[in-house]
Amino acid sequence: MQYFFWGFLLVFLDFDIALPYGGTLNLLPAFLGCALLLRGTKLFGHKNAHLRRFKLATPIVFILGIADFVLDLSAPSLPQAAEIVISISVSLVSLYIAYEFAEGAKALERTLYKKLDADKLSAAWFILCMASLLMFLTFYFSDLLLPCLIFKLLAIGWFQSATFHFERKLSHKE
């Protein structure tokens, strides 16, 4: 199973449904993605320092993801600023674990003397960071929402593609 592919997909992709009482239901919760990522770390989480940091930081995203999910599910009771801080925290720590994963993949590639396309994973991570930064700008410039959203979806797709190919090459299926 492609734990990292599906885990990162759930971490980075949001699909919210507005509930009648004012809350929202995220159909792709980040904490489920973190559970898959943690399962995937059992495969090679001990191989290098980046993957060890990835393994240590993933539970933080798991806890923040649960908090974000519960707060979104409940009727809005926190000030909007607090919800934004939690959302930004989830995004930043998620990008950090993706960074550690990409750098760990590069280190693993050097260790195994095998071409795993980790450089593509790092490039995709950089584009994902830029897309996330642009999404934060939509808080201030709402007219940019649609182009930024399209760019973020493309960046997620690129990162997911790179993750998929990395996992396939690592497991000798490609």
PDB file of C-alpha atoms in Angstrom:
ATOM      1  CA  MET A   1       0.000   0.000   0.000  1.00  0.00           C
ATOM      2  CA  GLN A   2       1.180   3.514  -0.722  1.00  0.00           C
ATOM      3  CA  TYR A   3       1.040   4.917   2.810  1.00  0.00           C
ATOM      4  CA  PHE A   4       2.874   8.124   2.011  1.00  0.00           C
ATOM      5  CA  PHE A   5       0.852   8.859  -1.115  1.00  0.00           C
ATOM      6  CA  TRP A   6      -2.521   8.452   0.606  1.00  0.00           C
ATOM      7  CA  GLY A   7      -1.297  10.007   3.852  1.00  0.00           C
ATOM      8  CA  PHE A   8      -0.054  13.197   2.213  1.00  0.00           C
ATOM      9  CA  LEU A   9      -3.180  13.351   0.063  1.00  0.00           C
ATOM     10  CA  LEU A  10      -5.345  13.442   3.191  1.00  0.00           C
ATOM     11  CA  VAL A  11      -3.007  15.901   4.922  1.00  0.00           C
ATOM     12  CA  PHE A  12      -2.909  18.440   2.085  1.00  0.00           C
ATOM     13  CA  LEU A  13      -6.306  18.117   0.432  1.00  0.00           C
ATOM     14  CA  ASP A  14      -9.356  19.641   2.133  1.00  0.00           C
ATOM     15  CA  PHE A  15     -12.894  18.828   1.148  1.00  0.00           C
ATOM     16  CA  ASP A  16     -15.252  20.609   3.532  1.00  0.00           C
ATOM     17  CA  ILE A  17     -19.029  20.433   3.686  1.00  0.00           C
ATOM     18  CA  ALA A  18     -20.927  23.197   5.484  1.00  0.00           C
ATOM     19  CA  LEU A  19     -23.258  21.861   8.161  1.00  0.00           C
ATOM     20  CA  PRO A  20     -26.667  23.462   8.829  1.00  0.00           C
ATOM     21  CA  TYR A  21     -25.756  24.574  12.358  1.00  0.00           C
ATOM     22  CA  GLY A  22     -22.653  26.481  11.225  1.00  0.00           C
ATOM     23  CA  GLY A  23     -19.854  23.935  11.527  1.00  0.00           C
ATOM     24  CA  THR A  24     -18.010  22.229   8.706  1.00  0.00           C
ATOM     25  CA  LEU A  25     -17.234  18.578   8.095  1.00  0.00           C
ATOM     26  CA  ASN A  26     -13.890  17.777   6.485  1.00  0.00           C
ATOM     27  CA  LEU A  27     -14.398  14.590   4.484  1.00  0.00           C
ATOM     28  CA  LEU A  28     -10.624  14.131   4.115  1.00  0.00           C
ATOM     29  CA  PRO A  29      -9.312  14.842   7.636  1.00  0.00           C
ATOM     30  CA  ALA A  30      -5.600  15.461   8.077  1.00  0.00           C
ATOM     31  CA  PHE A  31      -5.358  13.283  11.174  1.00  0.00           C
ATOM     32  CA  LEU A  32      -6.303  10.191   9.141  1.00  0.00           C
ATOM     33  CA  GLY A  33      -3.532  11.064   6.718  1.00  0.00           C
ATOM     34  CA  CYS A  34      -1.112  11.315   9.620  1.00  0.00           C
ATOM     35  CA  ALA A  35      -2.156   7.864  10.797  1.00  0.00           C
ATOM     36  CA  LEU A  36      -1.228   6.516   7.356  1.00  0.00           C
ATOM     37  CA  LEU A  37       2.057   8.438   7.383  1.00  0.00           C
ATOM     38  CA  LEU A  38       2.908   6.997  10.800  1.00  0.00           C
ATOM     39  CA  ARG A  39       2.153   3.524   9.476  1.00  0.00           C
ATOM     40  CA  GLY A  40       4.431   4.212   6.524  1.00  0.00           C
ATOM     41  CA  THR A  41       7.295   5.342   8.776  1.00  0.00           C
ATOM     42  CA  LYS A  42       7.496   1.820  10.149  1.00  0.00           C
ATOM     43  CA  LEU A  43       8.814   0.812   6.728  1.00  0.00           C
ATOM     44  CA  PHE A  44      11.931   2.985   6.863  1.00  0.00           C
ATOM     45  CA  GLY A  45      11.588   5.664   9.549  1.00  0.00           C
ATOM     46  CA  HIS A  46      14.956   4.806  11.065  1.00  0.00           C
ATOM     47  CA  LYS A  47      17.096   5.146   7.945  1.00  0.00           C
ATOM     48  CA  ASN A  48      18.353   8.724   8.363  1.00  0.00           C
ATOM     49  CA  ALA A  49      18.002  11.869  10.476  1.00  0.00           C
ATOM     50  CA  HIS A  50      15.405  13.484   8.184  1.00  0.00           C
ATOM     51  CA  LEU A  51      13.133  10.462   8.318  1.00  0.00           C
ATOM     52  CA  ARG A  52      13.532  10.294  12.119  1.00  0.00           C
ATOM     53  CA  ARG A  53      12.458  13.967  12.372  1.00  0.00           C
ATOM     54  CA  PHE A  54       9.577  13.182  10.003  1.00  0.00           C
ATOM     55  CA  LYS A  55       8.536  10.369  12.333  1.00  0.00           C
ATOM     56  CA  LEU A  56       8.749  12.663  15.381  1.00  0.00           C
ATOM     57  CA  ALA A  57       6.840  15.584  13.816  1.00  0.00           C
ATOM     58  CA  THR A  58       3.987  13.572  12.298  1.00  0.00           C
ATOM     59  CA  PRO A  59       2.204  13.039  15.662  1.00  0.00           C
ATOM     60  CA  ILE A  60       2.146  16.827  16.095  1.00  0.00           C
ATOM     61  CA  VAL A  61       0.222  17.157  12.828  1.00  0.00           C
ATOM     62  CA  PHE A  62      -2.003  14.305  14.009  1.00  0.00           C
ATOM     63  CA  ILE A  63      -2.911  16.170  17.232  1.00  0.00           C
ATOM     64  CA  LEU A  64      -3.339  19.525  15.461  1.00  0.00           C
ATOM     65  CA  GLY A  65      -5.422  17.780  12.791  1.00  0.00           C
ATOM     66  CA  ILE A  66      -7.774  16.321  15.402  1.00  0.00           C
ATOM     67  CA  ALA A  67      -8.103  19.732  17.052  1.00  0.00           C
ATOM     68  CA  ASP A  68      -8.801  21.376  13.690  1.00  0.00           C
ATOM     69  CA  PHE A  69     -11.349  18.692  12.763  1.00  0.00           C
ATOM     70  CA  VAL A  70     -13.224  18.969  16.084  1.00  0.00           C
ATOM     71  CA  LEU A  71     -13.198  22.774  16.072  1.00  0.00           C
ATOM     72  CA  ASP A  72     -14.483  22.866  12.487  1.00  0.00           C
ATOM     73  CA  LEU A  73     -17.151  20.285  13.291  1.00  0.00           C
ATOM     74  CA  SER A  74     -18.474  22.201  16.265  1.00  0.00           C
ATOM     75  CA  ALA A  75     -20.376  25.401  15.722  1.00  0.00           C
ATOM     76  CA  PRO A  76     -17.934  28.318  15.493  1.00  0.00           C
ATOM     77  CA  SER A  77     -17.205  29.118  19.113  1.00  0.00           C
ATOM     78  CA  LEU A  78     -13.627  30.326  18.921  1.00  0.00           C
ATOM     79  CA  PRO A  79     -12.713  33.728  17.573  1.00  0.00           C
ATOM     80  CA  GLN A  80     -11.823  33.634  13.904  1.00  0.00           C
ATOM     81  CA  ALA A  81      -8.225  34.580  14.713  1.00  0.00           C
ATOM     82  CA  ALA A  82      -7.811  31.433  16.844  1.00  0.00           C
ATOM     83  CA  GLU A  83      -9.185  29.230  14.069  1.00  0.00           C
ATOM     84  CA  ILE A  84      -6.809  30.872  11.589  1.00  0.00           C
ATOM     85  CA  VAL A  85      -3.850  30.269  13.928  1.00  0.00           C
ATOM     86  CA  ILE A  86      -4.737  26.575  14.247  1.00  0.00           C
ATOM     87  CA  SER A  87      -5.232  26.258  10.496  1.00  0.00           C
ATOM     88  CA  ILE A  88      -1.899  27.951   9.771  1.00  0.00           C
ATOM     89  CA  SER A  89      -0.196  25.742  12.374  1.00  0.00           C
ATOM     90  CA  VAL A  90      -1.537  22.595  10.696  1.00  0.00           C
ATOM     91  CA  SER A  91      -0.360  23.889   7.308  1.00  0.00           C
ATOM     92  CA  LEU A  92       3.124  24.840   8.504  1.00  0.00           C
ATOM     93  CA  VAL A  93       3.784  21.612  10.388  1.00  0.00           C
ATOM     94  CA  SER A  94       2.392  19.633   7.436  1.00  0.00           C
ATOM     95  CA  LEU A  95       4.814  21.403   5.117  1.00  0.00           C
ATOM     96  CA  TYR A  96       7.615  20.675   7.590  1.00  0.00           C
ATOM     97  CA  ILE A  97       6.920  16.941   7.598  1.00  0.00           C
ATOM     98  CA  ALA A  98       6.711  17.000   3.795  1.00  0.00           C
ATOM     99  CA  TYR A  99      10.113  18.739   3.758  1.00  0.00           C
ATOM    100  CA  GLU A 100      11.635  16.132   6.064  1.00  0.00           C
ATOM    101  CA  PHE A 101      10.126  13.402   3.908  1.00  0.00           C
ATOM    102  CA  ALA A 102      11.600  14.905   0.719  1.00  0.00           C
ATOM    103  CA  GLU A 103      15.025  15.445   2.295  1.00  0.00           C
ATOM    104  CA  GLY A 104      14.896  11.982   3.851  1.00  0.00           C
ATOM    105  CA  ALA A 105      14.125  10.570   0.413  1.00  0.00           C
ATOM    106  CA  LYS A 106      17.204  12.328  -1.010  1.00  0.00           C
ATOM    107  CA  ALA A 107      19.376  10.933   1.789  1.00  0.00           C
ATOM    108  CA  LEU A 108      17.898   7.474   1.280  1.00  0.00           C
ATOM    109  CA  GLU A 109      18.602   7.731  -2.438  1.00  0.00           C
ATOM    110  CA  ARG A 110      22.268   8.494  -1.700  1.00  0.00           C
ATOM    111  CA  THR A 111      22.489   5.677   0.851  1.00  0.00           C
ATOM    112  CA  LEU A 112      20.949   3.036  -1.383  1.00  0.00           C
ATOM    113  CA  TYR A 113      22.830   4.196  -4.517  1.00  0.00           C
ATOM    114  CA  LYS A 114      19.548   3.948  -6.351  1.00  0.00           C
ATOM    115  CA  LYS A 115      17.696   6.544  -8.444  1.00  0.00           C
ATOM    116  CA  LEU A 116      14.417   7.187  -6.588  1.00  0.00           C
ATOM    117  CA  ASP A 117      13.600  10.586  -8.149  1.00  0.00           C
ATOM    118  CA  ALA A 118      13.936  12.303  -4.786  1.00  0.00           C
ATOM    119  CA  ASP A 119      14.974  15.515  -6.571  1.00  0.00           C
ATOM    120  CA  LYS A 120      11.502  15.638  -8.145  1.00  0.00           C
ATOM    121  CA  LEU A 121      10.000  15.223  -4.688  1.00  0.00           C
ATOM    122  CA  SER A 122      12.041  18.183  -3.385  1.00  0.00           C
ATOM    123  CA  ALA A 123      11.059  20.371  -6.342  1.00  0.00           C
ATOM    124  CA  ALA A 124       7.397  19.452  -5.863  1.00  0.00           C
ATOM    125  CA  TRP A 125       7.697  20.311  -2.162  1.00  0.00           C
ATOM    126  CA  PHE A 126       9.056  23.771  -3.032  1.00  0.00           C
ATOM    127  CA  ILE A 127       6.147  24.438  -5.414  1.00  0.00           C
ATOM    128  CA  LEU A 128       3.709  23.205  -2.747  1.00  0.00           C
ATOM    129  CA  CYS A 129       5.210  25.703  -0.289  1.00  0.00           C
ATOM    130  CA  MET A 130       4.804  28.544  -2.762  1.00  0.00           C
ATOM    131  CA  ALA A 131       1.189  27.525  -3.391  1.00  0.00           C
ATOM    132  CA  SER A 132       0.494  27.413   0.348  1.00  0.00           C
ATOM    133  CA  LEU A 133       2.005  30.853   0.784  1.00  0.00           C
ATOM    134  CA  LEU A 134      -0.217  32.206  -1.977  1.00  0.00           C
ATOM    135  CA  MET A 135      -3.261  30.643  -0.302  1.00  0.00           C
ATOM    136  CA  PHE A 136      -2.460  32.608   2.865  1.00  0.00           C
ATOM    137  CA  LEU A 137      -2.492  35.789   0.791  1.00  0.00           C
ATOM    138  CA  THR A 138      -6.129  35.103  -0.107  1.00  0.00           C
ATOM    139  CA  PHE A 139      -7.025  36.079   3.466  1.00  0.00           C
ATOM    140  CA  TYR A 140      -6.160  39.629   2.401  1.00  0.00           C
ATOM    141  CA  PHE A 141      -6.797  39.527  -1.336  1.00  0.00           C
ATOM    142  CA  SER A 142      -9.960  37.498  -1.849  1.00  0.00           C
ATOM    143  CA  ASP A 143      -9.955  38.162  -5.598  1.00  0.00           C
ATOM    144  CA  LEU A 144      -6.962  35.804  -5.863  1.00  0.00           C
ATOM    145  CA  LEU A 145      -8.827  32.850  -4.356  1.00  0.00           C
ATOM    146  CA  LEU A 146      -9.664  30.951  -7.548  1.00  0.00           C
ATOM    147  CA  PRO A 147      -6.238  31.204  -9.248  1.00  0.00           C
ATOM    148  CA  CYS A 148      -4.471  30.402  -5.962  1.00  0.00           C
ATOM    149  CA  LEU A 149      -6.751  27.451  -5.338  1.00  0.00           C
ATOM    150  CA  ILE A 150      -6.090  26.077  -8.831  1.00  0.00           C
ATOM    151  CA  PHE A 151      -2.338  26.543  -8.335  1.00  0.00           C
ATOM    152  CA  LYS A 152      -2.487  24.798  -4.934  1.00  0.00           C
ATOM    153  CA  LEU A 153      -4.419  21.849  -6.385  1.00  0.00           C
ATOM    154  CA  LEU A 154      -1.836  21.532  -9.168  1.00  0.00           C
ATOM    155  CA  ALA A 155       0.990  21.705  -6.614  1.00  0.00           C
ATOM    156  CA  ILE A 156      -0.653  19.013  -4.486  1.00  0.00           C
ATOM    157  CA  GLY A 157      -1.044  16.886  -7.609  1.00  0.00           C
ATOM    158  CA  TRP A 158       2.627  17.331  -8.487  1.00  0.00           C
ATOM    159  CA  PHE A 159       3.751  16.469  -4.949  1.00  0.00           C
ATOM    160  CA  GLN A 160       1.443  13.440  -4.923  1.00  0.00           C
ATOM    161  CA  SER A 161       2.793  12.266  -8.271  1.00  0.00           C
ATOM    162  CA  ALA A 162       6.381  12.579  -7.040  1.00  0.00           C
ATOM    163  CA  THR A 163       5.475  10.737  -3.820  1.00  0.00           C
ATOM    164  CA  PHE A 164       3.766   7.973  -5.773  1.00  0.00           C
ATOM    165  CA  HIS A 165       6.765   7.431  -8.051  1.00  0.00           C
ATOM    166  CA  PHE A 166       9.199   7.572  -5.126  1.00  0.00           C
ATOM    167  CA  GLU A 167       7.268   4.868  -3.280  1.00  0.00           C
ATOM    168  CA  ARG A 168       6.989   2.718  -6.388  1.00  0.00           C
ATOM    169  CA  LYS A 169      10.717   2.952  -7.097  1.00  0.00           C
ATOM    170  CA  LEU A 170      11.550   2.292  -3.463  1.00  0.00           C
ATOM    171  CA  SER A 171       9.435  -0.868  -3.451  1.00  0.00           C
ATOM    172  CA  HIS A 172      10.968  -2.020  -6.782  1.00  0.00           C
ATOM    173  CA  LYS A 173       7.665  -1.841  -8.652  1.00  0.00           C
ATOM    174  CA  GLU A 174       8.856   0.682 -11.209  1.00  0.00           C
TER     175      GLU A 174
END
